[in-house]
Short mmCIF file of C-alpha atoms and ligand atoms in Angstrom, two decimals:
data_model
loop_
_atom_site.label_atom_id
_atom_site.label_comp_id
_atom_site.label_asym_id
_atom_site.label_seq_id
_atom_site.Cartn_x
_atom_site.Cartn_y
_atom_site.Cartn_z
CA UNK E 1 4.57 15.74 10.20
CA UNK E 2 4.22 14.51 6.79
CA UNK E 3 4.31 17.83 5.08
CA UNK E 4 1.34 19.09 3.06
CA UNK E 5 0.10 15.24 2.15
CA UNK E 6 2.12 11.38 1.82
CA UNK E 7 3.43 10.74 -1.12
CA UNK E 8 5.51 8.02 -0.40
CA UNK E 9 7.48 6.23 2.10
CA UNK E 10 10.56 7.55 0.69
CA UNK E 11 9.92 10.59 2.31
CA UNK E 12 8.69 9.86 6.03
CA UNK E 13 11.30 9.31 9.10
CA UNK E 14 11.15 6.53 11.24
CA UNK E 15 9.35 8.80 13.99
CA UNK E 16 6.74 9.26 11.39
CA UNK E 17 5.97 6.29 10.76
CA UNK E 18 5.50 5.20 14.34
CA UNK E 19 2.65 7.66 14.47
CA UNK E 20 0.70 6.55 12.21
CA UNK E 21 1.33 3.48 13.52
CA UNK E 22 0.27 4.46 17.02
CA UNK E 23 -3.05 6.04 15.37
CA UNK E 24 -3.84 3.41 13.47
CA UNK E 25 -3.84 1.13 16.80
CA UNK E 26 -6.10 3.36 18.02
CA UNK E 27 -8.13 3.31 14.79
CA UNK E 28 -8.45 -0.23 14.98
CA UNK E 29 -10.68 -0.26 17.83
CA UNK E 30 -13.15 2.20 16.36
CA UNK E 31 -13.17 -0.86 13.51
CA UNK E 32 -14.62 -3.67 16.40
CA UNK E 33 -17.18 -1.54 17.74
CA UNK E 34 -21.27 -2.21 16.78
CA UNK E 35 -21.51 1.29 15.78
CA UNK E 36 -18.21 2.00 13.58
CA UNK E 37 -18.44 5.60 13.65
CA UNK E 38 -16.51 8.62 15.58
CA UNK E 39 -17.01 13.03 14.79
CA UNK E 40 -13.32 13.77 14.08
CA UNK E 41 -13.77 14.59 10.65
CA UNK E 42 -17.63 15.65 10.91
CA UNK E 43 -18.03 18.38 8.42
CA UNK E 44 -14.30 17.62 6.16
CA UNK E 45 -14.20 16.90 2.43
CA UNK E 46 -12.49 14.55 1.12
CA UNK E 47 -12.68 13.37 -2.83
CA UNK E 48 -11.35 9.75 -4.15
CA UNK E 49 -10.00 10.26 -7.22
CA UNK E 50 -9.51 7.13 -8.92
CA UNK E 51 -7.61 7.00 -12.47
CA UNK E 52 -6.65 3.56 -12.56
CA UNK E 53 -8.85 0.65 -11.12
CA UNK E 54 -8.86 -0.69 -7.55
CA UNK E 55 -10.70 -2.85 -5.16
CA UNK E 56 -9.01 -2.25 -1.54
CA UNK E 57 -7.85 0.82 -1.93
CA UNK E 58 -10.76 2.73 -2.75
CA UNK E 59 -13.29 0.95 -0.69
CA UNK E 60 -11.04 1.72 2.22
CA UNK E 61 -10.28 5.18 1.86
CA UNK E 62 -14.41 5.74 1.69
CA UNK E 63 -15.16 3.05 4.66
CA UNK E 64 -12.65 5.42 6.20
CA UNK E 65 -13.51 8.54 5.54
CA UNK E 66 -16.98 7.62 6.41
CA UNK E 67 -15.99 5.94 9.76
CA UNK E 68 -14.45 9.24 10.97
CA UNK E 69 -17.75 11.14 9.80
CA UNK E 70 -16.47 12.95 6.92
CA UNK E 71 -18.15 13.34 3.59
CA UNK E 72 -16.53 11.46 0.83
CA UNK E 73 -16.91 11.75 -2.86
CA UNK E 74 -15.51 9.13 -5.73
CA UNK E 75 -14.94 10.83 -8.72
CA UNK E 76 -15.39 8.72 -11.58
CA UNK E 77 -12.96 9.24 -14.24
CA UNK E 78 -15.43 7.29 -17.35
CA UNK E 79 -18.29 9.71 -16.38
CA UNK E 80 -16.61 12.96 -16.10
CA UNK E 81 -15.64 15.65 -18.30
CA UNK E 82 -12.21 14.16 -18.80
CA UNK E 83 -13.79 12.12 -21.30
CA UNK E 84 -14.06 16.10 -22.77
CA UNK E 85 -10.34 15.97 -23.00
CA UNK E 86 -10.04 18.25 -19.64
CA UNK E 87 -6.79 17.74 -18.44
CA UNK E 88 -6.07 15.64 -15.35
CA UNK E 89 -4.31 19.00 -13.64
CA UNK E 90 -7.44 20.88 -14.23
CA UNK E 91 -9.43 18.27 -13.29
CA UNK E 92 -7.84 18.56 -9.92
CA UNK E 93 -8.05 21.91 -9.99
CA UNK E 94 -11.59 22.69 -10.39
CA UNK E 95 -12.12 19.98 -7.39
CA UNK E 96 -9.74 21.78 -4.90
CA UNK E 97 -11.74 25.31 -6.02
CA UNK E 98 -14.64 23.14 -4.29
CA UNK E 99 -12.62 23.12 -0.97
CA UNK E 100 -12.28 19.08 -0.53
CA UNK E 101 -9.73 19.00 2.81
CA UNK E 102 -7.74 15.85 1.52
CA UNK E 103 -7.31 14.73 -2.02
CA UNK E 104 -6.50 10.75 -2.77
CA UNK E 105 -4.80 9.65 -5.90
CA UNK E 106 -4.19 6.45 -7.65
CA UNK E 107 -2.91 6.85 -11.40
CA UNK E 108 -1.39 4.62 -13.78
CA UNK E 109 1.68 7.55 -14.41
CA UNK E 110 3.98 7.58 -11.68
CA UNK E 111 4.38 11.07 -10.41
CA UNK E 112 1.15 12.27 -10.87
CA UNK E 113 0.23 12.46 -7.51
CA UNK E 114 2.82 14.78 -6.73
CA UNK E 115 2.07 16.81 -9.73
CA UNK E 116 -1.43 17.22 -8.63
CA UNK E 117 -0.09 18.16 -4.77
CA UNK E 118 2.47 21.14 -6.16
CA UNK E 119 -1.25 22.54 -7.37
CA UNK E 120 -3.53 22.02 -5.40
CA UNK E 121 -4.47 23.91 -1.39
CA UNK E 122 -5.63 20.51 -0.25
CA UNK E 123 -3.35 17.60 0.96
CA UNK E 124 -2.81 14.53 -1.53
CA UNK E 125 -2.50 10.82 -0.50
CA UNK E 126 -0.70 9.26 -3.30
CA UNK E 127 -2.62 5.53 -3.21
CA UNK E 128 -0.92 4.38 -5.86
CA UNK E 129 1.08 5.95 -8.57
CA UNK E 130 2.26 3.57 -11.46
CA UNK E 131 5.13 1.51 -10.52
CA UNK E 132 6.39 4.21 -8.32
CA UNK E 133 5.19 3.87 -4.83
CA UNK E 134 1.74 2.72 -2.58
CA UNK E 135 2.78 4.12 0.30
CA UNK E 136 -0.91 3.29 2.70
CA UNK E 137 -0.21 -0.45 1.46
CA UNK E 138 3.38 -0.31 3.02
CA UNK E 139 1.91 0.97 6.32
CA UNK E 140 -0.97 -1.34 6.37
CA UNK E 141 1.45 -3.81 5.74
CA UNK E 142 3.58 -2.87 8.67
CA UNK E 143 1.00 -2.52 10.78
CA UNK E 144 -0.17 -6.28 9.95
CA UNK E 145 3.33 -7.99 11.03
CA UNK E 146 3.64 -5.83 13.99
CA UNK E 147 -0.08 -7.03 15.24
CA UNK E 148 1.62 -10.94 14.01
CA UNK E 149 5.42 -10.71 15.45
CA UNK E 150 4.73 -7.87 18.07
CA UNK E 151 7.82 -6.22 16.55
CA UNK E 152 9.64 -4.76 12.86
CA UNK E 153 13.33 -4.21 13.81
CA UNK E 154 15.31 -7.57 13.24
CA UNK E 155 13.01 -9.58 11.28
CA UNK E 156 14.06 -11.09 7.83
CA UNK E 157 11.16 -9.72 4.89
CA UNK E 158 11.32 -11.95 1.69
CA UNK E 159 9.32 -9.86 -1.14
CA UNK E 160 8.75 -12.33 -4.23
CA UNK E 161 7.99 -11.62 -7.73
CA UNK E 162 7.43 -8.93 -10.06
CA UNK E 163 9.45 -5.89 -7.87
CA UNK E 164 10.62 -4.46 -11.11
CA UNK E 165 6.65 -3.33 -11.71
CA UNK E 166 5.64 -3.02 -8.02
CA UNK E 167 4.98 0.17 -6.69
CA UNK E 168 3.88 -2.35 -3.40
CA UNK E 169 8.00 -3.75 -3.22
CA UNK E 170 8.99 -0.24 -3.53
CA UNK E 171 7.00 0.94 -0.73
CA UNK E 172 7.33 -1.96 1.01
CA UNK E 173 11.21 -1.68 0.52
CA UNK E 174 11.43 1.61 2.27
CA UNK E 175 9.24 1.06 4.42
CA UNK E 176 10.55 -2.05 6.52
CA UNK E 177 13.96 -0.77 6.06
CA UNK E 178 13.22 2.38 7.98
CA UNK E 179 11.86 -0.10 10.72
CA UNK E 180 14.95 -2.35 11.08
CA UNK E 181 13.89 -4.85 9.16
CA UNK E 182 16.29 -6.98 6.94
CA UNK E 183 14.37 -6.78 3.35
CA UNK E 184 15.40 -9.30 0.68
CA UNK E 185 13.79 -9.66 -2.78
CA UNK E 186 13.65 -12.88 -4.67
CA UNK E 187 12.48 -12.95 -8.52
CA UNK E 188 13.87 -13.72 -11.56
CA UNK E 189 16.43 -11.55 -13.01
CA UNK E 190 14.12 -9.63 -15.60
CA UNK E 191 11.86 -8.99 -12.69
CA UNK E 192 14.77 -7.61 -10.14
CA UNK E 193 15.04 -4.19 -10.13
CA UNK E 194 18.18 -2.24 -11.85
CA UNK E 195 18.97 -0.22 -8.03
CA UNK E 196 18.64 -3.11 -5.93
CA UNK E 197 22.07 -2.50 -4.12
CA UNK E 198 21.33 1.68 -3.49
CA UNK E 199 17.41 0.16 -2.08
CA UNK E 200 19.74 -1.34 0.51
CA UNK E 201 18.21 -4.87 0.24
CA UNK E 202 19.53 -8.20 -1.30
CA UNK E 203 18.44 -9.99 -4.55
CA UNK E 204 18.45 -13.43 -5.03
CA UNK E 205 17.39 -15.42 -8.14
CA UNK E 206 17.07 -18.35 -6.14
CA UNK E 207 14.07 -18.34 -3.69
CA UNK E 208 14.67 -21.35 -1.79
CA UNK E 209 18.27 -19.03 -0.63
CA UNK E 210 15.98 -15.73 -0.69
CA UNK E 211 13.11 -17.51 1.76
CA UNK E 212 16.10 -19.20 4.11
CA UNK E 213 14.97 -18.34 7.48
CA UNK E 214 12.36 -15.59 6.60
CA UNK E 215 10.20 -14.51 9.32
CA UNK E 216 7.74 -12.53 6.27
CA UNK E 217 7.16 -14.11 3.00
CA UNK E 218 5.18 -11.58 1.25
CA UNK E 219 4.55 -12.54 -2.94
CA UNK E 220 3.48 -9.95 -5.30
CA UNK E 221 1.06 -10.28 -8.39
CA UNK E 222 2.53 -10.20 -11.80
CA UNK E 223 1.63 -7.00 -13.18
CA UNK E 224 0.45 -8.06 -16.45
CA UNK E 225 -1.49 -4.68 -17.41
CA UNK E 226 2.50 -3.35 -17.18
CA UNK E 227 3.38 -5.93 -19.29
CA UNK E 228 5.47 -7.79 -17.25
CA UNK E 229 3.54 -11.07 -18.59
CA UNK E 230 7.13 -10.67 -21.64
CA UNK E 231 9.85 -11.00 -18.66
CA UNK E 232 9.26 -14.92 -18.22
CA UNK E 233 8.94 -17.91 -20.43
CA UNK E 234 5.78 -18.77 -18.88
CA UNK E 235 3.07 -18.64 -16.15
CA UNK E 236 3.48 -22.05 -15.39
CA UNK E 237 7.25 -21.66 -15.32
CA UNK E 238 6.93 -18.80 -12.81
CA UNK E 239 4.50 -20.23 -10.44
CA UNK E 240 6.84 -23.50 -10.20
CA UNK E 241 9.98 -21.39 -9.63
CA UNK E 242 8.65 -18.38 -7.74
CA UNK E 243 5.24 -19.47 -6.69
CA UNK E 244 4.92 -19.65 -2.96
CA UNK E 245 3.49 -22.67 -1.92
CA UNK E 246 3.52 -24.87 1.42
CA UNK E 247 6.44 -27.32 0.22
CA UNK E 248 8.41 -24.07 -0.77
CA UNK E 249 7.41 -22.37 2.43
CA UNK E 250 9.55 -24.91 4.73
CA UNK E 251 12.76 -23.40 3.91
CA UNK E 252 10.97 -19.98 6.09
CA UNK E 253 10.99 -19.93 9.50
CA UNK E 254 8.33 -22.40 11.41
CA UNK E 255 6.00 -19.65 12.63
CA UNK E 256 6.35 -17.35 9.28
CA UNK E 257 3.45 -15.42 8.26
CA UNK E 258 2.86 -14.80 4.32
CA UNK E 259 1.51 -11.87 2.71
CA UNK E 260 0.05 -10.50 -0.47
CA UNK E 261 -1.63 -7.00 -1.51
CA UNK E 262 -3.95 -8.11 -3.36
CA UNK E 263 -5.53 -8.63 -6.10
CA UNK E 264 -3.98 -12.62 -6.35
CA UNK E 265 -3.63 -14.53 -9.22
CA UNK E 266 -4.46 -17.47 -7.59
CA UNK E 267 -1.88 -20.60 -8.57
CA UNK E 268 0.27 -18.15 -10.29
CA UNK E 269 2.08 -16.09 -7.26
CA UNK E 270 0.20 -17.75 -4.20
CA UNK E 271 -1.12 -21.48 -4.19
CA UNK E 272 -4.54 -21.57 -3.96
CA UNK E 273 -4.43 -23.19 -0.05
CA UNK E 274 -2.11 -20.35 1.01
CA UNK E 275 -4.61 -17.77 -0.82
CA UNK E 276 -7.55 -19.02 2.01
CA UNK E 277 -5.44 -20.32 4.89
CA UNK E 278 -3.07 -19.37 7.61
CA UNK E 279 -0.15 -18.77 8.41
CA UNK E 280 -1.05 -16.23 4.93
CA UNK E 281 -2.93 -13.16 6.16
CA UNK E 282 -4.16 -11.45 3.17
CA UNK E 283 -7.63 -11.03 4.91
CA UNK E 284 -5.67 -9.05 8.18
CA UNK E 285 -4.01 -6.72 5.75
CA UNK E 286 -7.06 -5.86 4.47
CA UNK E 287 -9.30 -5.39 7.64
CA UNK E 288 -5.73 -3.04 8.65
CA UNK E 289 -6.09 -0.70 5.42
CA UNK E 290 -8.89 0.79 6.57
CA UNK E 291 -7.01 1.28 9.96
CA UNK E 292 -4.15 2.67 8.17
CA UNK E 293 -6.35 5.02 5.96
CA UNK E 294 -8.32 6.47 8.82
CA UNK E 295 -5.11 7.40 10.53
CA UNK E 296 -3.68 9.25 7.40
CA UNK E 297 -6.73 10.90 6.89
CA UNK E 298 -7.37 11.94 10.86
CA UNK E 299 -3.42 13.19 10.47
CA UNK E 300 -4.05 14.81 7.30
CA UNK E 301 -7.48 16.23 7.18
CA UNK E 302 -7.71 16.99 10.80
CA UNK E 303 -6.86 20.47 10.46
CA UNK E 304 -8.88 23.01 8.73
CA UNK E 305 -7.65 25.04 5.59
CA UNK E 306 -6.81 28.09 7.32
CA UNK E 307 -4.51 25.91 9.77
CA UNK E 308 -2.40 24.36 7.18
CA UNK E 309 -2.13 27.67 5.47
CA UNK E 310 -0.08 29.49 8.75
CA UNK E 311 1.78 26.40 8.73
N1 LIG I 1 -3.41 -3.52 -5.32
C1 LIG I 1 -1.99 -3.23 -5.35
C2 LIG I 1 -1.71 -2.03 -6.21
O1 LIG I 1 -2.61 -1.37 -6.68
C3 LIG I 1 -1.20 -4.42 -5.78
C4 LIG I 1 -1.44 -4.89 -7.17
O2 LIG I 1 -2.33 -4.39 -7.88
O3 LIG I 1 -0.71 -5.79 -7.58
O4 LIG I 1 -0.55 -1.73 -6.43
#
């Protein structure tokens, strides 16, 4: 269904996503059990490989790998030989020669993860690629409003912030689109991105306009380590104009949920009482990644080398 790995979003159809979807529903129950643990992947490989830091992501990918019995390994980019000056693509490919059945990717560069995938035998989950795309964060995020609203097609998504940098807007873009959602983005115009009319959403430099009736208000951190810390006068400029806050949050609809990916910059992108309290439900997106992650990797690794290979 999703070819040899998942790249991005930009490449799954509708139907596709509804699977994992579906799976991940199923996943979730695994999650509320005393013993969190199932055989589907007993005796699979599958390696974290981590250029660029993360929290969520990579705890998630392991707490799912290891809830569907697999063995998981985190490579660790300071304490390998890439500090040798071994390239990243042979890096990869010494790995695969060790027969890992799914491959997970996060790199500052975007495109890398599909680099690595033209090489390599095993499947690649791109978790993260520069500001290109996130696509598990898109379906976790999915999977989060359709637990909230019961439903994707016809609501209004207001994504807020830095969605020139955000590989999580991008995603996130595609991603509700392909589920009938309306998507509109809301930042300030240094932060909008240059193909916002061929994404098929709506910018707006006013968020009070952007937020109008919103059934999602989802903000996104300021991606200062891509410098976008130059495209605004100042932090405190930002987080009065763009920061999402209760009094801003009226102009949404009554029972609106808000969302964030994580990591927050608390009082910069998110007030601090929306950071800890409903209706935001940061802590549900997270709790759903690992839902999300087992279902890629059930749908991914599930089937042995020699099955993929007569595909
Ligand atoms: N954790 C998400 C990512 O890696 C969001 C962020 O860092 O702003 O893209």
């Amino acid at each position: 269904m999703m070819g040899r790995g998942l790249l991005g979003i930009e490449d799954l159809e509708r139907a596709d996503i509804e699977t994992i979807l579906e799976t991940a529903e199923r996943m979730q129950e695994v999650g509320r059990r005393d013993v969190k643990k199932v055989p589907t992947l007993r005796g699979r490989t599958i390696v974290n490989l981590f250029f660029e830091p993360s929290t969520r992501t990579r705890t998630s990918f392991e707490i799912a790998g290891k809830r569907l019995s697999a063995d998981v390994v985190n490579f660790t980019p300071a304490s390998s030989s890439l500090t040798k000056a071994e390239t990243i693509l042979d890096t990869a490919k010494n790995l695969d020669a060790m027969a890992p059945d799914a491959v997970v990717v996060r790199h500052a560069v975007a495109g890398v993860p599909k680099r690595i995938a033209d090489e390599l035998g095993a499947p690649v989950i791109n978790a993260g690629d520069g500001a290109h795309e996130h696509p598990t964060q898109a379906l976790l995020d999915l999977l989060t409003v359709r637990e909230e609203k019961g439903r994707i097609d016809g609501l209004t998504v207001t994504i807020i912030g830095d969605v020139a940098h955000s590989r999580v807007a991008r995603s996130d873009i595609y991603a509700f689109r392909k589920m009938g959602a309306e998507v509109r983005l809301a930042a300030p115009p240094t932060m909008l991105p240059a193909d916002v009319e061929s994404l098929g959403v709506k910018g707006f430099t006013s968020l009070r306009e952007a937020i109008d009736g919103a059934d999602v208000v989802m903000a996104l951190r300021i991606q200062f380590e891509r410098l976008a810390g130059a495209l605004f006068p100042s932090v405190r400029e930002y987080s009065a104009t763009f920061g999402v806050d209760r009094a801003k949050l009226r102009y949404a609809k009554d029972d609106a949920i808000v969302m964030h990916p994580g990591p927050v910059n608390r009082g910069v992108e998110l007030s601090h009482d929306l950071a800890d309290h409903r209706p935001s439900v940061i802590l549900d997106q997270v709790r759903n990644g690992v839902a999300i992650r087992m279902a890629v990797l059930y749908l991914l690794a599930g089937r042995t080398r020699v099955e993929r290979e007569e595909e």
